[in-house]
Short mmCIF file of C-alpha atoms in Angstrom, two decimals:
data_model
loop_
_atom_site.label_atom_id
_atom_site.label_comp_id
_atom_site.label_asym_id
_atom_site.label_seq_id
_atom_site.Cartn_x
_atom_site.Cartn_y
_atom_site.Cartn_z
CA MET A 1 -16.26 61.37 15.05
CA LYS A 2 -16.54 57.61 16.33
CA PRO A 3 -19.55 57.38 18.18
CA GLN A 4 -19.45 56.75 21.94
CA GLN A 5 -20.96 53.60 23.38
CA ASP A 6 -23.20 53.57 26.03
CA THR A 7 -21.60 51.43 28.74
CA SER A 8 -23.98 51.98 31.34
CA THR A 9 -25.98 48.11 30.42
CA ASP A 10 -22.97 46.52 29.90
CA PRO A 11 -22.46 44.00 32.76
CA PHE A 12 -18.61 43.75 31.55
CA ALA A 13 -17.49 47.11 31.29
CA PHE A 14 -15.99 46.78 34.68
CA ALA A 15 -13.64 44.71 32.46
CA PHE A 16 -12.82 47.10 29.59
CA ASN A 17 -12.64 50.16 31.48
CA PRO A 18 -8.92 51.40 31.62
CA GLN A 19 -8.95 52.46 35.13
CA ASN A 20 -10.22 49.29 36.10
CA ILE A 21 -7.53 47.25 34.05
CA GLU A 22 -4.33 49.33 35.28
CA ASN A 23 -6.68 48.52 38.99
CA THR A 24 -6.74 45.03 37.86
CA VAL A 25 -2.76 44.57 36.95
CA ASN A 26 -1.87 46.79 40.21
CA LYS A 27 -3.48 44.22 42.57
CA ALA A 28 -2.03 41.54 40.52
CA LYS A 29 1.43 42.82 40.87
CA ASN A 30 0.82 43.38 44.25
CA THR A 31 -0.57 39.67 44.86
CA LEU A 32 2.34 38.60 43.27
CA ASP A 33 5.16 40.56 45.33
CA ASN A 34 3.48 39.89 48.78
CA PRO A 35 6.39 37.05 49.92
CA PHE A 36 3.16 35.58 51.98
CA ILE A 37 1.46 34.41 48.74
CA GLY A 38 4.81 33.21 47.10
CA MET A 39 5.17 31.13 50.11
CA ALA A 40 1.49 29.79 49.50
CA TYR A 41 2.65 28.99 45.57
CA ALA A 42 5.80 27.24 46.81
CA GLY A 43 4.08 25.23 49.12
CA LEU A 44 1.93 24.31 46.64
CA GLY A 45 4.59 23.80 44.17
CA LYS A 46 6.08 21.44 47.05
CA LYS A 47 2.58 19.71 47.16
CA PHE A 48 3.32 18.93 43.76
CA SER A 49 6.40 17.49 43.69
CA GLY A 50 6.02 15.53 46.89
CA ILE A 51 2.98 13.31 45.03
CA GLY A 52 5.45 12.79 41.98
CA ASP A 53 7.66 11.39 44.41
CA LYS A 54 4.78 9.43 46.44
CA TYR A 55 4.20 8.14 43.15
CA ASP A 56 7.49 6.72 42.16
CA SER A 57 7.77 5.33 46.04
CA PHE A 58 4.75 3.40 45.69
CA LEU A 59 5.55 1.89 42.75
CA ASN A 60 8.98 1.12 43.94
CA SER A 61 7.11 -0.52 47.24
CA VAL A 62 5.04 -2.54 44.60
CA PHE A 63 7.56 -4.06 42.01
CA SER A 64 9.93 -4.50 44.96
CA SER A 65 7.10 -6.13 47.34
CA GLN A 66 6.48 -10.41 47.01
CA TYR A 67 4.18 -10.13 44.58
CA ARG A 68 7.57 -10.06 42.35
CA PHE A 69 8.45 -13.42 42.95
CA TYR A 70 5.09 -14.45 40.61
CA PHE A 71 7.10 -13.10 38.02
CA ASP A 72 10.62 -14.67 38.26
CA VAL A 73 10.21 -16.75 35.67
CA ASP A 74 12.89 -18.84 33.35
CA ASN A 75 12.53 -20.70 30.25
CA MET A 76 12.90 -23.80 31.47
CA TYR A 77 10.44 -23.51 34.21
CA VAL A 78 7.90 -22.21 31.02
CA VAL A 79 8.96 -25.32 29.21
CA LYS A 80 8.46 -27.51 32.69
CA LYS A 81 5.33 -25.66 33.54
CA SER A 82 3.42 -26.25 29.76
CA ILE A 83 4.54 -29.60 29.89
CA MET A 84 2.54 -30.63 33.05
CA THR A 85 -0.51 -28.83 32.07
CA LEU A 86 -0.66 -30.95 29.21
CA ALA A 87 0.41 -33.98 31.12
CA PRO A 88 0.29 -34.14 34.37
CA TYR A 89 0.08 -37.92 34.64
CA LEU A 90 4.03 -37.63 33.70
CA TYR A 91 4.77 -35.75 37.08
CA ARG A 92 3.86 -38.30 38.95
CA GLY A 93 3.97 -38.06 43.42
CA ASN A 94 3.00 -35.05 45.59
CA TRP A 95 3.17 -31.82 44.18
CA THR A 96 4.17 -30.18 47.71
CA LEU A 97 6.29 -27.36 48.17
CA ASN A 98 9.59 -27.85 49.40
CA SER A 99 9.74 -24.34 52.00
CA GLU A 100 6.38 -23.57 54.17
CA PHE A 101 6.86 -19.81 53.05
CA GLN A 102 5.07 -18.59 50.40
CA ALA A 103 7.33 -16.27 48.90
CA ILE A 104 8.86 -19.42 46.81
CA SER A 105 10.29 -18.62 43.18
CA PRO A 106 9.36 -20.75 40.41
CA THR A 107 12.73 -21.13 39.03
CA GLU A 108 13.48 -23.16 42.18
CA ASN A 109 10.43 -25.10 42.71
CA VAL A 110 8.32 -25.98 39.74
CA HIS A 111 5.64 -26.36 41.56
CA ALA A 112 5.43 -22.90 43.14
CA PRO A 113 2.48 -20.53 41.62
CA ASP A 114 3.27 -18.09 39.06
CA LEU A 115 1.12 -15.30 37.43
CA TYR A 116 3.43 -14.78 34.08
CA LEU A 117 2.22 -18.26 32.36
CA PRO A 118 -1.58 -17.86 33.28
CA LEU A 119 -1.56 -13.80 31.99
CA MET A 120 0.29 -14.48 28.93
CA SER A 121 -1.64 -17.28 27.99
CA LEU A 122 -4.80 -15.83 28.51
CA VAL A 123 -3.73 -13.09 26.14
CA THR A 124 -2.31 -15.69 23.42
CA PHE A 125 -5.61 -17.60 24.08
CA VAL A 126 -7.85 -14.84 23.25
CA LEU A 127 -5.96 -13.88 20.19
CA LEU A 128 -5.70 -17.34 19.27
CA ARG A 129 -9.48 -17.82 19.44
CA CYS A 130 -10.37 -14.72 17.05
CA LEU A 131 -7.50 -15.61 14.57
CA SER A 132 -9.71 -19.45 14.91
CA LEU A 133 -12.73 -17.24 14.29
CA GLY A 134 -11.69 -15.15 11.99
CA ILE A 135 -10.24 -18.04 9.55
CA ASN A 136 -13.38 -20.07 9.68
CA ASP A 137 -16.39 -17.62 9.52
CA LYS A 138 -14.58 -14.24 7.72
CA THR A 139 -17.57 -12.56 8.35
CA GLN A 140 -18.41 -13.19 12.32
CA PHE A 141 -14.68 -11.57 13.41
CA SER A 142 -14.90 -8.14 14.61
CA PRO A 143 -12.88 -6.36 16.90
CA GLY A 144 -15.38 -6.11 19.66
CA TYR A 145 -14.77 -9.74 19.56
CA ILE A 146 -11.85 -9.48 21.25
CA VAL A 147 -12.66 -7.60 24.38
CA ASP A 148 -16.25 -10.14 24.43
CA SER A 149 -14.14 -12.66 24.68
CA PHE A 150 -11.63 -11.53 27.57
CA TRP A 151 -13.84 -10.13 29.56
CA LYS A 152 -16.07 -13.84 29.20
CA CYS A 153 -12.79 -15.13 29.99
CA PHE A 154 -12.21 -13.56 33.15
CA VAL A 155 -15.55 -13.53 34.83
CA ILE A 156 -15.68 -17.67 34.29
CA SER A 157 -12.43 -17.40 35.81
CA LEU A 158 -13.01 -15.09 38.37
CA LEU A 159 -16.61 -17.24 40.09
CA GLU A 160 -14.21 -20.48 39.72
CA VAL A 161 -11.87 -19.08 41.91
CA ILE A 162 -15.09 -17.39 44.32
CA ILE A 163 -16.73 -21.19 44.54
CA ILE A 164 -13.57 -22.78 45.24
CA LYS A 165 -12.26 -19.96 47.99
CA ILE A 166 -15.72 -20.18 49.39
CA VAL A 167 -15.98 -24.46 49.52
CA PHE A 168 -12.41 -23.78 51.17
CA CYS A 169 -13.54 -21.44 53.60
CA PHE A 170 -16.71 -23.82 55.01
CA LEU A 171 -14.12 -26.87 55.01
CA ASP A 172 -12.65 -26.43 58.98
CA GLY A 173 -11.70 -22.87 57.21
CA ILE A 174 -8.61 -23.59 55.03
CA ARG A 175 -7.33 -20.55 54.18
CA VAL A 176 -5.70 -20.56 50.82
CA ASN A 177 -3.45 -18.08 49.20
CA THR A 178 -6.59 -15.45 46.75
CA VAL A 179 -3.17 -15.06 44.00
CA ASP A 180 -2.09 -18.64 44.27
CA LEU A 181 -5.68 -19.84 43.62
CA VAL A 182 -5.99 -17.36 40.95
CA SER A 183 -2.40 -18.42 40.17
CA HIS A 184 -3.35 -22.19 39.79
CA LEU A 185 -6.61 -21.69 38.36
CA ASN A 186 -5.72 -20.16 35.00
CA TYR A 187 -2.58 -22.69 33.81
CA ARG A 188 -5.75 -23.97 31.81
CA TYR A 189 -5.16 -21.00 29.32
CA CYS A 190 -1.65 -22.80 28.62
CA SER A 191 -3.66 -26.14 27.59
CA LEU A 192 -6.40 -24.47 25.80
CA CYS A 193 -3.99 -22.28 23.67
CA ALA A 194 -2.12 -25.73 22.05
CA LEU A 195 -5.85 -26.75 21.88
CA MET A 196 -7.22 -23.75 19.69
CA VAL A 197 -3.83 -24.29 17.42
CA PHE A 198 -4.53 -27.73 17.43
CA ASN A 199 -8.06 -27.33 16.57
CA ILE A 200 -6.91 -24.82 13.66
CA LEU A 201 -4.74 -27.26 12.12
CA THR A 202 -7.44 -30.10 12.12
CA ASN A 203 -11.16 -30.05 12.50
CA GLY A 204 -13.68 -33.05 12.70
CA ILE A 205 -13.32 -36.07 15.16
CA PHE A 206 -9.70 -35.14 15.62
CA SER A 207 -10.49 -31.39 17.41
CA PHE A 208 -13.27 -33.59 19.46
CA VAL A 209 -10.69 -36.09 20.82
CA GLY A 210 -8.40 -32.82 21.58
CA THR A 211 -10.81 -31.13 23.39
CA ILE A 212 -11.58 -34.52 25.37
CA TYR A 213 -7.96 -35.13 26.37
CA VAL A 214 -7.46 -31.27 27.13
CA LEU A 215 -10.07 -31.16 29.69
CA ILE A 216 -9.06 -34.61 30.99
CA CYS A 217 -5.69 -33.07 31.52
CA GLN A 218 -6.77 -29.79 33.56
CA ALA A 219 -8.84 -31.87 35.58
CA ILE A 220 -5.92 -34.06 36.87
CA PHE A 221 -3.87 -31.01 37.43
CA ILE A 222 -6.46 -29.29 39.49
CA TYR A 223 -6.32 -32.31 41.59
CA LYS A 224 -3.13 -32.50 42.29
CA THR A 225 -2.31 -28.74 42.63
CA LEU A 226 -5.38 -28.80 45.53
CA GLN A 227 -4.29 -31.80 47.12
CA ARG A 228 -1.60 -29.46 48.80
CA TYR A 229 -4.44 -27.56 50.25
CA SER A 230 -6.91 -30.17 51.23
CA PRO A 231 -7.67 -31.76 54.94
CA SER A 232 -6.91 -35.13 54.25
CA HIS A 233 -3.53 -34.41 52.95
CA ASN A 234 -2.77 -32.13 56.08
CA GLN A 235 -3.87 -34.02 58.69
CA SER A 236 -2.16 -37.12 60.32
CA ALA A 237 -2.02 -40.88 58.66
CA LEU A 238 -4.60 -41.87 61.87
CA GLU A 239 -7.18 -38.66 61.35
CA LEU A 240 -6.82 -39.67 57.18
CA SER A 241 -10.32 -38.92 55.87
CA SER A 242 -11.86 -39.71 52.25
CA PHE A 243 -13.89 -35.92 52.57
CA GLY A 244 -11.28 -33.76 52.31
CA SER A 245 -10.02 -35.86 48.78
CA ASN A 246 -13.64 -36.15 47.55
CA ILE A 247 -14.22 -32.19 47.76
CA THR A 248 -10.59 -32.37 46.13
CA LEU A 249 -12.07 -34.01 43.04
CA VAL A 250 -15.67 -32.52 43.06
CA LEU A 251 -13.24 -29.12 42.78
CA ALA A 252 -11.21 -30.22 39.40
CA PHE A 253 -13.83 -30.95 37.77
CA LEU A 254 -15.44 -28.21 38.09
CA GLN A 255 -12.39 -26.78 35.89
CA PRO A 256 -13.24 -28.71 32.62
CA ALA A 257 -16.69 -27.51 32.98
CA CYS A 258 -15.41 -23.39 33.16
CA SER A 259 -13.42 -24.07 30.23
CA TRP A 260 -15.98 -26.09 28.39
CA VAL A 261 -18.52 -22.90 28.65
CA ILE A 262 -15.22 -20.98 27.81
CA LEU A 263 -14.64 -23.00 24.44
CA SER A 264 -18.60 -23.13 23.49
CA PHE A 265 -19.21 -18.72 24.52
CA GLY A 266 -19.49 -17.34 20.88
CA GLN A 267 -19.69 -20.62 18.50
CA MET B 1 31.60 46.46 -26.03
CA GLN B 2 31.56 47.61 -22.90
CA PRO B 3 29.70 45.87 -19.85
CA LEU B 4 26.15 47.90 -19.32
CA LYS B 5 26.13 50.24 -15.77
CA ASN B 6 24.22 48.60 -12.60
CA PRO B 7 23.31 49.97 -9.48
CA PHE B 8 26.40 47.88 -7.78
CA GLY B 9 28.85 48.92 -10.38
CA ILE B 10 30.71 48.02 -13.36
CA ILE B 11 30.77 43.89 -13.32
CA ASP B 12 32.61 42.14 -16.00
CA PRO B 13 30.43 39.07 -16.25
CA ASN B 14 33.74 37.24 -17.82
CA GLU B 15 35.19 38.26 -14.10
CA LYS B 16 36.32 35.69 -11.48
CA PRO B 17 35.56 36.30 -7.89
CA LYS B 18 38.64 36.70 -5.57
CA GLN B 19 39.80 34.82 -4.12
CA TYR B 20 40.30 36.27 -0.30
CA GLN B 21 43.74 33.95 0.23
CA SER B 22 44.53 36.50 3.24
CA ASN B 23 42.49 37.55 6.16
CA PRO B 24 39.60 39.31 4.14
CA PHE B 25 39.25 41.69 7.29
CA ASP B 26 43.05 43.28 6.34
CA ILE B 27 43.22 46.41 5.31
CA GLN B 28 45.30 46.55 1.75
CA ASN B 29 46.46 49.88 1.19
CA ASP B 30 47.79 49.86 -2.90
CA GLU B 31 49.29 53.10 -3.49
CA LEU B 32 52.18 52.28 -0.04
CA ASN B 33 51.52 48.63 -0.82
CA GLU B 34 51.76 47.95 2.38
CA THR B 35 48.54 45.71 4.25
CA ILE B 36 47.24 46.28 7.85
CA LYS B 37 47.02 43.09 9.32
CA LEU B 38 44.19 42.52 12.01
CA GLY B 39 44.87 42.28 14.90
CA ASP B 40 48.09 44.94 14.73
CA ASN B 41 46.52 47.27 17.11
CA VAL B 42 44.97 45.35 19.46
CA ALA B 43 46.34 46.08 22.66
CA ASN B 44 45.93 42.95 24.08
CA GLN B 45 47.71 40.03 21.70
CA GLU B 46 46.70 37.56 24.02
CA GLU B 47 43.07 38.30 22.67
CA LYS B 48 44.08 37.68 18.83
CA HIS B 49 43.31 34.60 18.61
CA LEU B 50 39.58 35.45 19.33
CA LEU B 51 39.77 37.58 15.76
CA PHE B 52 38.83 36.36 12.34
CA ASP B 53 41.28 33.58 11.44
CA SER B 54 41.92 32.30 7.64
CA GLN B 55 42.32 29.13 8.82
CA LYS B 56 39.29 28.42 10.33
CA SER B 57 37.33 29.87 7.44
CA GLN B 58 36.90 26.53 5.82
CA SER B 59 35.61 25.13 8.65
CA GLN B 60 32.80 27.90 8.47
CA GLU B 61 32.15 26.90 5.00
CA THR B 62 31.58 23.20 6.10
CA VAL B 63 28.91 24.43 8.89
CA GLU B 64 27.22 26.90 6.53
CA ASP B 65 26.59 24.13 3.96
CA LEU B 66 24.91 21.49 6.40
CA PRO B 67 21.14 21.30 5.86
CA LEU B 68 19.22 23.35 8.18
CA LEU B 69 17.28 20.69 10.05
CA GLU B 70 21.17 19.16 10.81
CA ASP B 71 22.22 22.76 11.96
CA LEU B 72 19.38 23.13 14.02
CA ASP B 73 20.15 20.11 15.51
CA ILE B 74 16.69 18.75 14.62
CA THR B 75 17.34 15.10 13.35
CA SER B 76 13.86 13.66 14.47
CA PRO B 77 12.08 13.02 10.91
CA LEU B 78 16.00 11.05 9.88
CA LEU B 79 15.97 9.02 13.09
CA ILE B 80 12.38 7.95 12.90
CA LYS B 81 13.15 7.29 9.34
CA SER B 82 16.32 4.94 10.09
CA ARG B 83 13.99 3.45 12.66
CA ILE B 84 11.54 2.75 11.06
CA MET B 85 13.91 0.98 7.98
CA SER B 86 15.37 -1.07 10.87
CA VAL B 87 12.53 -2.47 12.18
CA LEU B 88 10.97 -3.18 8.90
CA PHE B 89 13.72 -4.90 7.36
CA PHE B 90 15.21 -7.18 9.69
CA GLN B 91 17.40 -5.09 10.65
CA LYS B 92 19.41 -4.80 14.67
CA CYS B 93 18.43 -1.26 16.28
CA ASP B 94 21.06 1.27 17.36
CA SER B 95 22.05 1.27 21.18
CA GLU B 96 21.65 4.93 20.77
CA TYR B 97 17.31 4.32 20.10
CA LEU B 98 17.61 1.44 23.06
CA GLU B 99 18.97 4.27 25.41
CA ASP B 100 16.91 7.16 24.37
CA PRO B 101 13.97 6.13 22.37
CA ASP B 102 11.53 8.57 21.12
CA LEU B 103 7.46 9.15 21.15
CA SER B 104 7.33 11.13 17.75
CA GLY B 105 7.70 7.80 15.63
CA PRO B 106 5.07 6.02 17.48
CA ILE B 107 3.00 8.66 17.89
CA LEU B 108 3.20 8.93 13.81
CA ILE B 109 2.37 5.25 13.86
CA VAL B 110 -0.30 4.75 15.73
CA VAL B 111 -2.32 7.54 13.85
CA SER B 112 -1.29 5.86 10.45
CA LEU B 113 -2.74 2.80 11.61
CA GLY B 114 -5.69 4.74 13.03
CA LEU B 115 -6.17 6.26 9.57
CA LEU B 116 -5.56 3.72 6.83
CA PRO B 117 -8.61 1.19 7.58
CA LEU B 118 -10.59 4.38 7.27
CA LEU B 119 -10.00 3.71 3.61
CA THR B 120 -11.79 0.48 3.43
CA GLY B 121 -14.61 1.84 5.31
CA LYS B 122 -13.61 0.55 8.80
CA VAL B 123 -13.50 2.72 11.62
CA HIS B 124 -11.94 1.18 14.58
CA PHE B 125 -9.79 3.99 16.39
CA ASN B 126 -11.46 2.83 19.72
CA TYR B 127 -10.15 -0.49 19.65
CA ILE B 128 -6.75 0.21 17.73
CA TYR B 129 -6.46 2.67 21.52
CA GLY B 130 -8.02 1.26 23.84
CA ILE B 131 -6.70 -2.06 23.33
CA GLY B 132 -3.04 -1.02 22.86
CA LEU B 133 -3.78 1.32 25.91
CA TRP B 134 -4.70 -1.60 28.24
CA GLY B 135 -1.24 -3.56 26.68
CA TRP B 136 0.79 -0.92 26.78
CA MET B 137 -0.01 -1.01 30.97
CA LEU B 138 -0.35 -4.19 31.45
CA LEU B 139 3.64 -4.86 29.54
CA TYR B 140 4.93 -1.64 32.11
CA LEU B 141 3.09 -3.72 34.65
CA LEU B 142 4.83 -7.33 34.18
CA MET B 143 8.00 -6.42 32.97
CA ASN B 144 8.68 -4.12 35.55
CA PHE B 145 7.59 -7.57 38.01
CA MET B 146 10.48 -9.35 36.20
CA ILE B 147 13.31 -6.68 36.40
CA GLN B 148 13.01 -6.18 39.67
CA GLN B 149 15.02 -9.37 40.14
CA GLN B 150 17.98 -7.38 39.46
CA GLY B 151 16.59 -4.21 40.79
CA LYS B 152 16.13 -1.82 38.06
CA GLN B 153 12.80 -0.14 36.62
CA ILE B 154 12.07 0.65 32.61
CA GLU B 155 9.73 3.72 32.16
CA PHE B 156 6.15 4.26 30.75
CA TYR B 157 7.64 5.85 27.85
CA LYS B 158 10.61 3.54 26.43
CA ILE B 159 7.89 1.21 26.46
CA LEU B 160 5.46 2.66 24.53
CA SER B 161 7.97 3.49 22.47
CA TYR B 162 9.01 0.08 21.99
CA LEU B 163 5.42 -0.76 21.02
CA GLY B 164 4.89 2.20 19.08
CA TYR B 165 8.33 0.99 16.66
CA GLY B 166 6.84 -2.58 16.95
CA LEU B 167 3.21 -1.22 14.96
CA ALA B 168 5.32 -0.29 11.48
CA PRO B 169 5.20 -3.82 10.02
CA ILE B 170 1.18 -3.63 11.09
CA VAL B 171 1.19 -0.81 9.55
CA VAL B 172 2.13 -1.75 5.86
CA LEU B 173 -0.36 -4.94 6.48
CA SER B 174 -2.96 -2.24 6.98
CA PHE B 175 -2.12 -0.47 4.02
CA LEU B 176 -1.49 -3.49 1.88
CA SER B 177 -5.11 -4.48 2.67
CA VAL B 178 -6.40 -1.47 1.20
CA PHE B 179 -5.00 -3.27 -2.44
CA LEU B 180 -5.42 -6.75 -1.83
CA GLN B 181 -7.88 -9.66 0.17
CA LEU B 182 -5.73 -10.91 3.30
CA ASN B 183 -8.06 -13.61 3.93
CA SER B 184 -5.93 -15.80 2.11
CA SER B 185 -2.91 -17.59 2.70
CA PHE B 186 -0.96 -15.39 1.15
CA GLY B 187 -2.08 -13.27 3.48
CA TYR B 188 -1.36 -15.08 6.44
CA ALA B 189 2.11 -16.22 5.33
CA LEU B 190 2.94 -12.14 5.11
CA ALA B 191 0.82 -11.77 8.27
CA ILE B 192 3.32 -13.92 9.87
CA VAL B 193 6.29 -12.91 8.59
CA LEU B 194 5.54 -9.32 9.58
CA PHE B 195 4.36 -10.02 12.80
CA GLN B 196 8.07 -11.51 13.80
CA ARG B 197 9.45 -8.04 13.24
CA PRO B 198 7.64 -6.68 16.80
CA LEU B 199 9.09 -9.61 18.60
CA ILE B 200 13.00 -9.69 17.50
CA LEU B 201 12.14 -5.56 18.38
CA PHE B 202 11.63 -6.50 22.25
CA GLN B 203 14.73 -9.20 21.95
CA ASP B 204 17.02 -6.35 21.34
CA TYR B 205 15.89 -5.13 24.69
CA ASN B 206 16.21 -8.06 26.17
CA ILE B 207 15.13 -8.21 30.07
CA GLU B 208 18.26 -10.48 30.82
CA ASP B 209 20.69 -7.79 29.43
CA CYS B 210 19.37 -4.83 31.78
#
């Protein structure tokens, strides 16, 4: 004979009582058959599908916004810009945009800012740096070095953008587009990638000379690029002042200093 | 010697199996030497074609001979194998893959890429999956910004699929690292050759061709 279990002290007895189970099932059936509950569930489903539609439309709005001009590049533009970062003295004259509008495609004007080249060259630089470390010192490399290198480059670039933005704000409130500034200041990684490849293939005095050359080219590049935002460039010839060009010169030396810090980190 | 009796009847081992050239559902009356064919008694002769047709018997036999996976239309293992081989042996991807990429192959590749370094004593799951995730998102943003010029869009899973299959040569490299020391000239040369493969895979889905 099966011993009867004493369920008087079992707190979960109500769930396992057959009569309670039937009541629970019937209640669930009544709830589902209730048209108002059904409408509430349908509304919830529509809300969730609406979230998906909003997400899709948000993505479409982001990708079709003005930022898409920063990625409108082609092979010729990449080659020209890379040469410009490595040998800026070859492009004489003012580096200005033909139109006053900000959204200019880089394929139309080689001096227009883009985000493709800085982003790709940053990633390439981090990988080349890790490769260089792995080749020179086999025991020092670890996968965490990739993340460390990326964050160091990111933080130094961010600080440089903030400093230059503040300086321009103090100079008669000159407004510079932040994305354009990020673009201009991060073309350095393009020349740094070339430097890393050169350092991997050579060593000693050649590496040192190559480093100095790249840093000087970066200074010239930034000086000529930031001239379009300086006060001396925007004022008329009668009101020309050398203060703006001096500031641009000082800011131009900030770029090779930051590049030197990036190169010396982790060595 | 008389053949042995068995529950299925007396079977002559030398007897060949009957060849049913006519419809096996036809009723043959040997005493009256007549055959009642299937469909003779069907009231509506228009539905006769639904009955067994001997001409279709051969095609049914070929359908029964197909492997089970193909019969059930489960071709993932074959597709994964063919796509990985096309990646490793410098072959062009099939157009069907470019239109409808799958994720089963990339998942297999990524899991093996995480497991193989375990044989060398390295646990790098977090770096592989973390860096892979960031690279996936950045590439999604980059490609969609660049494709917007043509008014098109590429989905998340397609990029994940391309990146996943592109990691196949890296899996080969990590497998070789278990037995060889790749931090040498031979290892560098092998890495350069194998790293070219993912670049060629992405060239097949060139943005200009969208």
